PDB file of C-alpha atoms in Angstrom:
ATOM      1  CA  MET A1395      93.601  36.233 -21.490  1.00 58.00           C
ATOM      2  CA  THR A1396      94.450  35.606 -25.139  1.00 60.00           C
ATOM      3  CA  PRO A1397      97.899  36.713 -26.281  1.00 65.00           C
ATOM      4  CA  PRO A1398      97.930  39.505 -28.886  1.00 64.00           C
ATOM      5  CA  GLY A1399      97.712  38.378 -32.491  1.00 63.00           C
ATOM      6  CA  THR A1400      96.028  35.056 -31.708  1.00 67.00           C
ATOM      7  CA  THR A1401      92.397  36.195 -31.841  1.00 68.00           C
ATOM      8  CA  GLN A1402      90.215  34.550 -34.413  1.00 69.00           C
ATOM      9  CA  ARG A1403      89.283  36.735 -37.395  1.00 73.00           C
ATOM     10  CA  PHE A1404      85.896  36.457 -39.022  1.00 71.00           C
ATOM     11  CA  THR A1405      86.142  35.535 -42.671  1.00 79.00           C
ATOM     12  CA  ARG A1406      82.470  35.694 -43.639  1.00 81.00           C
ATOM     13  CA  PRO A1407      81.979  38.316 -46.379  1.00 84.00           C
ATOM     14  CA  VAL A1408      80.042  41.417 -45.351  1.00 83.00           C
ATOM     15  CA  ARG A1409      78.300  43.656 -47.831  1.00 86.00           C
ATOM     16  CA  PRO A1410      79.506  47.225 -47.785  1.00 87.00           C
ATOM     17  CA  TRP A1411      77.098  49.669 -46.174  1.00 84.00           C
ATOM     18  CA  THR A1412      75.120  51.910 -48.464  1.00 85.00           C
ATOM     19  CA  PRO A1413      73.173  54.883 -47.113  1.00 81.00           C
ATOM     20  CA  SER A1414      69.403  54.707 -47.431  1.00 88.00           C
ATOM     21  CA  LEU A1415      69.242  58.355 -48.529  1.00 88.00           C
ATOM     22  CA  SER A1416      71.161  60.196 -51.209  1.00 90.00           C
ATOM     23  CA  SER A1417      73.543  62.985 -50.233  1.00 89.00           C
ATOM     24  CA  GLY A1418      70.957  65.566 -51.270  1.00 93.00           C
ATOM     25  CA  GLN A1419      68.286  63.926 -49.133  1.00 93.00           C
ATOM     26  CA  LEU A1420      70.675  63.721 -46.172  1.00 90.00           C
ATOM     27  CA  ALA A1421      71.474  67.428 -46.600  1.00 92.00           C
ATOM     28  CA  THR A1422      67.748  68.211 -46.574  1.00 93.00           C
ATOM     29  CA  VAL A1423      67.253  66.228 -43.360  1.00 92.00           C
ATOM     30  CA  LEU A1424      70.236  67.968 -41.758  1.00 92.00           C
ATOM     31  CA  ASN A1425      68.969  71.430 -42.739  1.00 92.00           C
ATOM     32  CA  ARG A1426      65.521  70.649 -41.341  1.00 89.00           C
ATOM     33  CA  LEU A1427      67.019  69.458 -38.078  1.00 91.00           C
ATOM     34  CA  ARG A1428      69.131  72.597 -37.818  1.00 92.00           C
ATOM     35  CA  SER A1429      66.140  74.875 -38.387  1.00 88.00           C
ATOM     36  CA  TRP A1430      63.795  72.920 -36.088  1.00 83.00           C
ATOM     37  CA  ASN A1431      62.292  74.774 -33.141  1.00 79.00           C
ATOM     38  CA  PRO A1432      60.988  72.380 -30.517  1.00 80.00           C
ATOM     39  CA  PHE A1433      57.658  72.989 -28.812  1.00 80.00           C
ATOM     40  CA  ASP A1434      58.092  75.147 -25.710  1.00 85.00           C
ATOM     41  CA  GLY A1435      55.018  74.997 -23.490  1.00 87.00           C
ATOM     42  CA  GLY A1436      56.406  77.576 -21.079  1.00 90.00           C
ATOM     43  CA  ALA A1437      56.894  80.140 -23.845  1.00 91.00           C
ATOM     44  CA  LEU A1438      53.385  79.406 -25.124  1.00 93.00           C
ATOM     45  CA  LEU A1439      51.857  80.023 -21.702  1.00 93.00           C
ATOM     46  CA  ASP A1440      53.898  83.220 -21.306  1.00 94.00           C
ATOM     47  CA  ASP A1441      52.594  84.540 -24.638  1.00 94.00           C
ATOM     48  CA  VAL A1442      49.024  83.521 -23.812  1.00 95.00           C
ATOM     49  CA  ALA A1443      49.309  85.273 -20.437  1.00 95.00           C
ATOM     50  CA  VAL A1444      50.516  88.464 -22.127  1.00 94.00           C
ATOM     51  CA  VAL A1445      47.507  88.674 -24.440  1.00 94.00           C
ATOM     52  CA  LEU A1446      44.859  87.463 -21.981  1.00 93.00           C
ATOM     53  CA  ASP A1447      46.030  89.676 -19.124  1.00 91.00           C
ATOM     54  CA  ASP A1448      43.846  92.531 -17.892  1.00 91.00           C
ATOM     55  CA  VAL A1449      46.477  94.971 -19.143  1.00 92.00           C
ATOM     56  CA  PRO A1450      46.809  94.710 -22.939  1.00 91.00           C
ATOM     57  CA  PRO A1451      50.275  94.520 -24.488  1.00 91.00           C
ATOM     58  CA  ALA A1452      51.933  97.676 -25.793  1.00 91.00           C
ATOM     59  CA  GLU A1453      51.046  98.654 -29.334  1.00 91.00           C
ATOM     60  CA  GLU A1454      54.670  98.312 -30.483  1.00 92.00           C
ATOM     61  CA  GLY A1455      54.816  94.635 -29.537  1.00 90.00           C
ATOM     62  CA  THR A1456      51.547  93.411 -31.002  1.00 93.00           C
ATOM     63  CA  GLU A1457      52.960  92.209 -34.336  1.00 94.00           C
ATOM     64  CA  GLU A1458      55.744  90.261 -32.620  1.00 95.00           C
ATOM     65  CA  ILE A1459      53.334  88.610 -30.175  1.00 96.00           C
ATOM     66  CA  ALA A1460      50.948  87.760 -33.020  1.00 95.00           C
ATOM     67  CA  GLU A1461      53.786  86.104 -34.948  1.00 95.00           C
ATOM     68  CA  ARG A1462      54.820  84.033 -31.917  1.00 94.00           C
ATOM     69  CA  LEU A1463      51.220  82.959 -31.283  1.00 95.00           C
ATOM     70  CA  ARG A1464      50.843  81.947 -34.932  1.00 95.00           C
ATOM     71  CA  GLY A1465      53.962  79.807 -34.542  1.00 93.00           C
ATOM     72  CA  HIS A1466      52.535  78.187 -31.413  1.00 93.00           C
ATOM     73  CA  LEU A1467      49.284  77.461 -33.253  1.00 94.00           C
ATOM     74  CA  VAL A1468      51.183  75.841 -36.128  1.00 92.00           C
ATOM     75  CA  ARG A1469      53.044  73.533 -33.741  1.00 91.00           C
ATOM     76  CA  LEU A1470      49.945  72.679 -31.714  1.00 92.00           C
ATOM     77  CA  SER A1471      47.895  72.025 -34.852  1.00 91.00           C
ATOM     78  CA  ASN A1472      50.594  69.770 -36.278  1.00 89.00           C
ATOM     79  CA  ILE A1473      50.755  67.799 -33.025  1.00 89.00           C
ATOM     80  CA  ALA A1474      46.964  67.474 -32.945  1.00 89.00           C
ATOM     81  CA  ILE A1475      46.816  66.362 -36.584  1.00 88.00           C
ATOM     82  CA  ALA A1476      49.553  63.790 -35.962  1.00 86.00           C
ATOM     83  CA  ALA A1477      47.481  62.500 -33.049  1.00 81.00           C
ATOM     84  CA  GLU A1478      44.494  62.138 -35.397  1.00 80.00           C
ATOM     85  CA  ALA A1479      42.567  64.767 -33.469  1.00 71.00           C
ATOM     86  CA  GLU A1480      40.234  65.415 -36.392  1.00 72.00           C
ATOM     87  CA  ARG A1481      38.186  62.445 -35.181  1.00 84.00           C
ATOM     88  CA  ASP A1482      37.200  64.471 -32.110  1.00 85.00           C
ATOM     89  CA  PRO A1483      34.708  67.196 -33.110  1.00 88.00           C
ATOM     90  CA  ALA A1484      35.963  69.611 -30.433  1.00 86.00           C
ATOM     91  CA  ALA A1485      39.573  69.198 -31.531  1.00 87.00           C
ATOM     92  CA  ALA A1486      38.645  69.474 -35.208  1.00 89.00           C
ATOM     93  CA  ARG A1487      36.866  72.762 -34.442  1.00 91.00           C
ATOM     94  CA  LEU A1488      39.947  74.066 -32.608  1.00 91.00           C
ATOM     95  CA  ILE A1489      42.273  73.041 -35.446  1.00 91.00           C
ATOM     96  CA  GLU A1490      40.051  74.779 -37.998  1.00 92.00           C
ATOM     97  CA  GLN A1491      39.810  77.865 -35.808  1.00 93.00           C
ATOM     98  CA  ALA A1492      43.617  77.899 -35.460  1.00 93.00           C
ATOM     99  CA  ARG A1493      44.021  77.670 -39.252  1.00 93.00           C
ATOM    100  CA  THR A1494      41.585  80.515 -39.800  1.00 94.00           C
ATOM    101  CA  LEU A1495      43.167  82.798 -37.202  1.00 93.00           C
ATOM    102  CA  ARG A1496      46.709  82.093 -38.441  1.00 91.00           C
ATOM    103  CA  GLY A1497      45.718  83.189 -41.916  1.00 92.00           C
ATOM    104  CA  GLU A1498      44.290  86.533 -40.808  1.00 92.00           C
ATOM    105  CA  ASP A1499      46.454  89.644 -40.793  1.00 93.00           C
ATOM    106  CA  LEU A1500      46.771  91.666 -37.625  1.00 92.00           C
ATOM    107  CA  PRO A1501      44.273  94.556 -37.880  1.00 92.00           C
ATOM    108  CA  ASP A1502      45.636  98.098 -38.025  1.00 92.00           C
ATOM    109  CA  ASP A1503      43.341  99.419 -35.298  1.00 93.00           C
ATOM    110  CA  TYR A1504      44.989  98.779 -31.897  1.00 93.00           C
ATOM    111  CA  TRP A1505      41.868  97.597 -30.033  1.00 94.00           C
ATOM    112  CA  VAL A1506      40.731  95.362 -32.882  1.00 94.00           C
ATOM    113  CA  ALA A1507      44.286  93.938 -32.950  1.00 94.00           C
ATOM    114  CA  ILE A1508      44.055  93.249 -29.195  1.00 95.00           C
ATOM    115  CA  GLY A1509      40.830  91.322 -29.810  1.00 95.00           C
ATOM    116  CA  HIS A1510      42.569  89.316 -32.526  1.00 96.00           C
ATOM    117  CA  LEU A1511      45.530  88.592 -30.240  1.00 95.00           C
ATOM    118  CA  ARG A1512      43.171  87.403 -27.530  1.00 95.00           C
ATOM    119  CA  ARG A1513      41.440  85.042 -29.973  1.00 95.00           C
ATOM    120  CA  LEU A1514      44.867  83.692 -31.003  1.00 96.00           C
ATOM    121  CA  GLY A1515      45.852  83.235 -27.347  1.00 95.00           C
ATOM    122  CA  TRP A1516      42.544  81.681 -26.342  1.00 96.00           C
ATOM    123  CA  THR A1517      42.643  79.199 -29.226  1.00 95.00           C
ATOM    124  CA  ALA A1518      46.269  78.255 -28.465  1.00 95.00           C
ATOM    125  CA  ASN A1519      45.394  77.732 -24.807  1.00 94.00           C
ATOM    126  CA  GLU A1520      42.326  75.609 -25.629  1.00 94.00           C
ATOM    127  CA  LEU A1521      44.286  73.473 -28.087  1.00 93.00           C
ATOM    128  CA  LEU A1522      47.069  72.994 -25.533  1.00 92.00           C
ATOM    129  CA  GLU A1523      44.539  71.952 -22.881  1.00 91.00           C
ATOM    130  CA  TRP A1524      42.953  69.439 -25.283  1.00 91.00           C
ATOM    131  CA  LEU A1525      46.363  67.948 -26.134  1.00 90.00           C
ATOM    132  CA  VAL A1526      47.191  67.647 -22.434  1.00 89.00           C
ATOM    133  CA  ALA A1527      43.792  66.061 -21.720  1.00 88.00           C
ATOM    134  CA  VAL A1528      44.341  63.357 -24.345  1.00 86.00           C
ATOM    135  CA  ARG A1529      47.945  62.936 -23.196  1.00 85.00           C
ATOM    136  CA  CYS A1530      49.629  64.051 -26.402  1.00 81.00           C
ATOM    137  CA  LEU A1531      51.594  66.624 -24.413  1.00 79.00           C
ATOM    138  CA  LYS A1532      52.669  66.941 -20.846  1.00 77.00           C
ATOM    139  CA  GLU A1533      51.183  69.844 -18.996  1.00 68.00           C
ATOM    140  CA  ALA A1534      53.255  72.954 -19.555  1.00 64.00           C
ATOM    141  CA  GLU A1535      54.866  74.436 -16.487  1.00 55.00           C
TER     142      GLU A1535
END
């Protein structure tokens, strides 16, 4: 063991560290990380089950379910685009269908709204299955 105070010190000059991002850019990254919602396959399947069930959801909850399904479609579409899914015609069709459905407002008529919710749920489920098949996502539990 070396006695204290007798260790060799390095004398080679070292450049001071400079951050690769400005403080504003670092703040932007931090804010994005704080607001990030990770993909939750279980929640997606729960929402899909609610809208594809034999018993339709209550009228009061349709807007909330539609908003959650739109969020799921955004995440799934982003994952598929990052995986260059547009090269696969089936995936490209699903991504385009997801974009179209996300942009549509929930109809005022309850039964038409249920049909819209089911299209949202079906598209989300199909896109999830495609991503699992090509191993971009693990199968949701």
